PDB file of C-alpha atoms in Angstrom:
ATOM      1  CA  MET A  28      56.643 100.064 147.490  1.00 78.00           C
ATOM      2  CA  LYS A  29      52.949  98.917 147.411  1.00 79.00           C
ATOM      3  CA  THR A  30      51.947 101.631 149.712  1.00 81.00           C
ATOM      4  CA  PHE A  31      53.638 104.189 147.413  1.00 87.00           C
ATOM      5  CA  PHE A  32      51.613 103.084 144.257  1.00 81.00           C
ATOM      6  CA  ILE A  33      48.559 103.136 146.516  1.00 82.00           C
ATOM      7  CA  ALA A  34      49.352 106.738 147.523  1.00 84.00           C
ATOM      8  CA  VAL A  35      49.841 107.756 144.067  1.00 85.00           C
ATOM      9  CA  ARG A  36      46.612 106.552 142.915  1.00 81.00           C
ATOM     10  CA  ALA A  37      44.815 108.205 145.901  1.00 80.00           C
ATOM     11  CA  ALA A  38      46.595 111.539 145.063  1.00 84.00           C
ATOM     12  CA  ILE A  39      45.488 111.201 141.462  1.00 85.00           C
ATOM     13  CA  PHE A  40      41.749 110.241 142.385  1.00 85.00           C
ATOM     14  CA  GLY A  41      41.602 112.901 145.163  1.00 81.00           C
ATOM     15  CA  THR A  42      42.976 115.588 142.755  1.00 85.00           C
ATOM     16  CA  GLY A  43      40.230 114.698 140.273  1.00 82.00           C
ATOM     17  CA  PHE A  44      37.443 114.889 142.969  1.00 81.00           C
ATOM     18  CA  ILE A  45      38.626 118.281 144.110  1.00 85.00           C
ATOM     19  CA  PHE A  46      38.889 119.697 140.520  1.00 85.00           C
ATOM     20  CA  LEU A  47      35.294 118.137 139.808  1.00 83.00           C
ATOM     21  CA  TRP A  48      33.616 119.702 142.789  1.00 85.00           C
ATOM     22  CA  GLY A  49      35.613 122.889 142.412  1.00 85.00           C
ATOM     23  CA  TRP A  50      34.472 123.174 138.915  1.00 88.00           C
ATOM     24  CA  VAL A  51      30.738 122.586 139.795  1.00 88.00           C
ATOM     25  CA  ALA A  52      31.077 124.988 142.786  1.00 89.00           C
ATOM     26  CA  LEU A  53      32.585 127.652 140.690  1.00 82.00           C
ATOM     27  CA  SER A  54      30.170 127.135 137.762  1.00 87.00           C
ATOM     28  CA  LEU A  55      27.293 127.772 140.193  1.00 84.00           C
ATOM     29  CA  HIS A  56      28.977 130.772 141.723  1.00 81.00           C
ATOM     30  CA  HIS A  57      29.413 132.355 138.373  1.00 78.00           C
ATOM     31  CA  ARG A  58      25.983 131.480 136.887  1.00 80.00           C
ATOM     32  CA  TYR A  59      23.589 132.022 139.835  1.00 76.00           C
ATOM     33  CA  ASP A  60      25.315 134.511 142.446  1.00 71.00           C
ATOM     34  CA  ILE A  61      24.663 137.543 140.228  1.00 66.00           C
ATOM     35  CA  THR A  62      20.976 136.938 139.838  1.00 60.00           C
ATOM     36  CA  LEU A  63      20.644 136.228 143.695  1.00 60.00           C
ATOM     37  CA  GLY A  64      21.928 139.552 144.569  1.00 63.00           C
ATOM     38  CA  ILE A  65      22.836 138.542 148.167  1.00 70.00           C
ATOM     39  CA  ALA A  66      26.113 139.961 149.422  1.00 71.00           C
ATOM     40  CA  LEU A  67      28.112 138.279 152.398  1.00 75.00           C
ATOM     41  CA  SER A  68      30.279 140.125 154.716  1.00 81.00           C
ATOM     42  CA  ASP A  69      34.085 140.264 154.381  1.00 84.00           C
ATOM     43  CA  TRP A  70      34.597 138.247 157.496  1.00 87.00           C
ATOM     44  CA  THR A  71      33.101 135.083 155.724  1.00 91.00           C
ATOM     45  CA  ARG A  72      36.347 134.893 153.536  1.00 92.00           C
ATOM     46  CA  THR A  73      38.698 134.318 156.700  1.00 94.00           C
ATOM     47  CA  LEU A  74      36.258 131.884 158.227  1.00 96.00           C
ATOM     48  CA  GLY A  75      36.097 130.171 154.934  1.00 96.00           C
ATOM     49  CA  ILE A  76      39.912 129.755 154.896  1.00 96.00           C
ATOM     50  CA  VAL A  77      39.766 128.269 158.474  1.00 97.00           C
ATOM     51  CA  LEU A  78      37.074 125.760 157.240  1.00 97.00           C
ATOM     52  CA  MET A  79      38.816 124.849 154.097  1.00 96.00           C
ATOM     53  CA  ALA A  80      42.092 124.229 156.094  1.00 97.00           C
ATOM     54  CA  PHE A  81      40.171 122.193 158.690  1.00 97.00           C
ATOM     55  CA  GLY A  82      38.152 120.267 156.196  1.00 96.00           C
ATOM     56  CA  GLY A  83      40.985 119.601 154.064  1.00 94.00           C
ATOM     57  CA  THR A  84      43.138 118.370 156.922  1.00 96.00           C
ATOM     58  CA  LEU A  85      40.391 115.968 157.787  1.00 96.00           C
ATOM     59  CA  ALA A  86      39.839 114.602 154.416  1.00 94.00           C
ATOM     60  CA  PHE A  87      43.639 114.265 154.057  1.00 93.00           C
ATOM     61  CA  ALA A  88      43.731 112.134 157.336  1.00 95.00           C
ATOM     62  CA  CYS A  89      40.939 109.833 155.994  1.00 93.00           C
ATOM     63  CA  VAL A  90      42.936 109.448 152.720  1.00 92.00           C
ATOM     64  CA  THR A  91      46.225 108.647 154.690  1.00 93.00           C
ATOM     65  CA  THR A  92      44.310 106.332 156.793  1.00 93.00           C
ATOM     66  CA  PHE A  93      42.941 104.554 153.726  1.00 92.00           C
ATOM     67  CA  VAL A  94      46.249 104.038 152.073  1.00 92.00           C
ATOM     68  CA  THR A  95      48.241 103.036 155.257  1.00 92.00           C
ATOM     69  CA  SER A  96      45.746 100.977 157.036  1.00 90.00           C
ATOM     70  CA  GLY A  97      43.417  99.876 154.377  1.00 88.00           C
ATOM     71  CA  GLU A  98      45.663  99.518 151.594  1.00 87.00           C
ATOM     72  CA  GLY A  99      43.210 101.361 149.098  1.00 86.00           C
ATOM     73  CA  THR A 100      42.078 104.570 147.976  1.00 86.00           C
ATOM     74  CA  PRO A 101      38.791 106.506 148.710  1.00 85.00           C
ATOM     75  CA  ALA A 102      37.584 105.999 145.292  1.00 85.00           C
ATOM     76  CA  PRO A 103      34.493 103.532 145.160  1.00 84.00           C
ATOM     77  CA  PHE A 104      36.307 101.787 142.187  1.00 85.00           C
ATOM     78  CA  ASP A 105      39.521 101.287 144.024  1.00 84.00           C
ATOM     79  CA  PRO A 106      38.316 100.815 147.732  1.00 85.00           C
ATOM     80  CA  PRO A 107      40.532  99.734 150.673  1.00 89.00           C
ATOM     81  CA  ARG A 108      41.195  96.059 150.849  1.00 90.00           C
ATOM     82  CA  LYS A 109      41.085  95.959 154.550  1.00 92.00           C
ATOM     83  CA  PHE A 110      38.588  97.155 156.957  1.00 94.00           C
ATOM     84  CA  VAL A 111      39.470 100.633 158.300  1.00 93.00           C
ATOM     85  CA  ALA A 112      38.189 101.631 161.756  1.00 94.00           C
ATOM     86  CA  ALA A 113      41.355 103.745 162.696  1.00 94.00           C
ATOM     87  CA  GLY A 114      42.364 107.432 162.393  1.00 95.00           C
ATOM     88  CA  PRO A 115      39.320 109.698 161.996  1.00 96.00           C
ATOM     89  CA  TYR A 116      37.177 106.763 161.367  1.00 96.00           C
ATOM     90  CA  ARG A 117      37.366 105.930 165.211  1.00 95.00           C
ATOM     91  CA  PHE A 118      34.920 108.732 165.845  1.00 96.00           C
ATOM     92  CA  VAL A 119      32.438 108.751 162.882  1.00 97.00           C
ATOM     93  CA  ARG A 120      31.934 106.258 160.170  1.00 96.00           C
ATOM     94  CA  ASN A 121      31.920 108.986 157.335  1.00 96.00           C
ATOM     95  CA  PRO A 122      34.796 111.650 158.244  1.00 96.00           C
ATOM     96  CA  MET A 123      35.832 112.032 154.456  1.00 94.00           C
ATOM     97  CA  TYR A 124      32.462 113.250 153.532  1.00 95.00           C
ATOM     98  CA  ILE A 125      32.299 115.432 156.581  1.00 97.00           C
ATOM     99  CA  GLY A 126      35.728 116.954 155.614  1.00 95.00           C
ATOM    100  CA  ALA A 127      34.750 117.399 152.142  1.00 95.00           C
ATOM    101  CA  PHE A 128      31.325 119.222 153.143  1.00 97.00           C
ATOM    102  CA  ILE A 129      33.382 121.498 155.434  1.00 97.00           C
ATOM    103  CA  VAL A 130      35.851 122.387 152.658  1.00 96.00           C
ATOM    104  CA  LEU A 131      32.996 123.042 150.091  1.00 96.00           C
ATOM    105  CA  PHE A 132      31.117 125.212 152.688  1.00 96.00           C
ATOM    106  CA  GLY A 133      34.361 126.989 153.532  1.00 96.00           C
ATOM    107  CA  PHE A 134      34.928 127.608 149.630  1.00 95.00           C
ATOM    108  CA  GLY A 135      31.317 129.088 149.536  1.00 93.00           C
ATOM    109  CA  LEU A 136      32.114 131.425 152.356  1.00 94.00           C
ATOM    110  CA  TYR A 137      35.594 132.352 150.754  1.00 94.00           C
ATOM    111  CA  GLU A 138      34.056 133.140 147.571  1.00 91.00           C
ATOM    112  CA  GLN A 139      31.095 135.033 149.332  1.00 91.00           C
ATOM    113  CA  SER A 140      28.908 132.692 147.187  1.00 90.00           C
ATOM    114  CA  VAL A 141      25.293 132.061 148.372  1.00 90.00           C
ATOM    115  CA  ALA A 142      24.867 129.864 145.461  1.00 91.00           C
ATOM    116  CA  ILE A 143      27.831 127.543 146.520  1.00 93.00           C
ATOM    117  CA  LEU A 144      26.492 127.508 150.259  1.00 94.00           C
ATOM    118  CA  LEU A 145      22.981 126.576 149.067  1.00 93.00           C
ATOM    119  CA  PHE A 146      24.662 123.793 146.778  1.00 95.00           C
ATOM    120  CA  THR A 147      26.123 122.206 150.116  1.00 96.00           C
ATOM    121  CA  LEU A 148      22.811 121.097 151.198  1.00 95.00           C
ATOM    122  CA  PRO A 149      21.819 118.899 148.166  1.00 96.00           C
ATOM    123  CA  TRP A 150      25.634 117.725 148.057  1.00 96.00           C
ATOM    124  CA  LEU A 151      25.234 116.521 151.521  1.00 96.00           C
ATOM    125  CA  LEU A 152      21.924 114.830 150.953  1.00 97.00           C
ATOM    126  CA  CYS A 153      23.395 113.086 147.953  1.00 96.00           C
ATOM    127  CA  ALA A 154      26.258 111.988 150.084  1.00 96.00           C
ATOM    128  CA  HIS A 155      24.162 110.712 152.668  1.00 98.00           C
ATOM    129  CA  LEU A 156      22.007 108.821 150.102  1.00 98.00           C
ATOM    130  CA  PHE A 157      25.207 107.277 148.553  1.00 96.00           C
ATOM    131  CA  VAL A 158      26.296 105.997 151.959  1.00 96.00           C
ATOM    132  CA  ILE A 159      22.985 104.392 152.792  1.00 97.00           C
ATOM    133  CA  ILE A 160      22.153 103.042 149.363  1.00 97.00           C
ATOM    134  CA  TYR A 161      25.597 101.882 147.910  1.00 95.00           C
ATOM    135  CA  GLU A 162      28.369 102.190 150.636  1.00 94.00           C
ATOM    136  CA  GLU A 163      27.184 100.685 153.754  1.00 96.00           C
ATOM    137  CA  PRO A 164      25.516  97.606 152.007  1.00 97.00           C
ATOM    138  CA  HIS A 165      28.762  97.145 150.081  1.00 94.00           C
ATOM    139  CA  LEU A 166      30.712  97.369 153.144  1.00 94.00           C
ATOM    140  CA  ARG A 167      28.637  94.924 155.236  1.00 96.00           C
ATOM    141  CA  SER A 168      28.802  92.269 152.335  1.00 95.00           C
ATOM    142  CA  THR A 169      32.548  92.946 152.114  1.00 93.00           C
ATOM    143  CA  PHE A 170      33.508  92.891 155.757  1.00 94.00           C
ATOM    144  CA  GLY A 171      30.536  91.260 157.592  1.00 95.00           C
ATOM    145  CA  ALA A 172      30.614  91.093 161.271  1.00 95.00           C
ATOM    146  CA  PRO A 173      33.562  93.415 162.012  1.00 94.00           C
ATOM    147  CA  TYR A 174      31.559  96.079 160.041  1.00 95.00           C
ATOM    148  CA  ASP A 175      28.417  95.370 161.791  1.00 95.00           C
ATOM    149  CA  ALA A 176      30.049  95.718 165.152  1.00 95.00           C
ATOM    150  CA  TYR A 177      31.608  99.038 163.884  1.00 96.00           C
ATOM    151  CA  CYS A 178      28.268 100.338 162.949  1.00 95.00           C
ATOM    152  CA  HIS A 179      26.915  99.661 166.296  1.00 95.00           C
ATOM    153  CA  SER A 180      29.765 101.373 168.031  1.00 94.00           C
ATOM    154  CA  VAL A 181      30.502 104.365 165.820  1.00 96.00           C
ATOM    155  CA  CYS A 182      27.753 106.823 164.552  1.00 96.00           C
ATOM    156  CA  ARG A 183      27.378 107.643 160.792  1.00 96.00           C
ATOM    157  CA  TRP A 184      27.699 111.439 161.139  1.00 95.00           C
ATOM    158  CA  LEU A 185      28.194 112.743 164.654  1.00 92.00           C
ATOM    159  CA  PRO A 186      30.574 111.430 167.185  1.00 90.00           C
ATOM    160  CA  ARG A 187      29.020 109.837 170.264  1.00 81.00           C
ATOM    161  CA  ARG A 188      30.135 112.520 172.567  1.00 72.00           C
ATOM    162  CA  VAL A 189      27.963 115.037 170.651  1.00 55.00           C
ATOM    163  CA  ILE A 190      25.107 112.709 170.731  1.00 52.00           C
ATOM    164  CA  ALA A 191      25.393 111.864 174.376  1.00 53.00           C
ATOM    165  CA  SER A 192      25.630 115.684 174.966  1.00 50.00           C
ATOM    166  CA  LYS A 193      22.478 116.328 173.011  1.00 49.00           C
ATOM    167  CA  THR A 194      20.602 113.337 175.046  1.00 48.00           C
ATOM    168  CA  ARG A 195      21.740 114.759 178.289  1.00 49.00           C
ATOM    169  CA  LEU A 196      20.776 118.294 177.358  1.00 44.00           C
ATOM    170  CA  SER A 197      17.292 116.977 176.054  1.00 45.00           C
ATOM    171  CA  SER A 198      16.801 114.845 179.454  1.00 46.00           C
ATOM    172  CA  ALA A 199      17.654 118.101 181.425  1.00 45.00           C
ATOM    173  CA  THR A 200      15.160 120.399 179.574  1.00 43.00           C
ATOM    174  CA  GLY A 201      12.507 117.628 179.229  1.00 49.00           C
ATOM    175  CA  ALA A 202      12.467 117.729 175.385  1.00 47.00           C
ATOM    176  CA  GLU A 203      12.104 114.646 173.591  1.00 45.00           C
TER     177      GLU A 203
END
């Protein structure tokens, strides 16, 4: 029963965040796309749907992991009570932000909105700063050594295999 109530809270908070960012994105779309005068191809709508589905699935997997393993929600004011390094969090430390970014970017493609696509960049910067300034210090003070070990073994934004591939590519080409 406890998990059910946590899931209800997570659904309410998640819905609120979706409506908030959807409203911001649509406001930008309606206000600035007319003045930008840049048109995107029709194929971007299909790609946008695919990206929104992928990003939404990733974000939903993160919320599910928070509810079931962490006994909490993604909201900073109702965080998981237990340290979570399962599910998508095995690969990167911030998969929920990645999923949200992919959804927002996909929404910009679907709406064929240059304004929304441009908005994803400061959104990502703000998410990055929030992670560095608030989230990581808070998690370090809450969970201590297990979180430090997790930070040393799991990257913030890119999975290790992607980083290892880039390192091998740089070594092979002589690039630094």
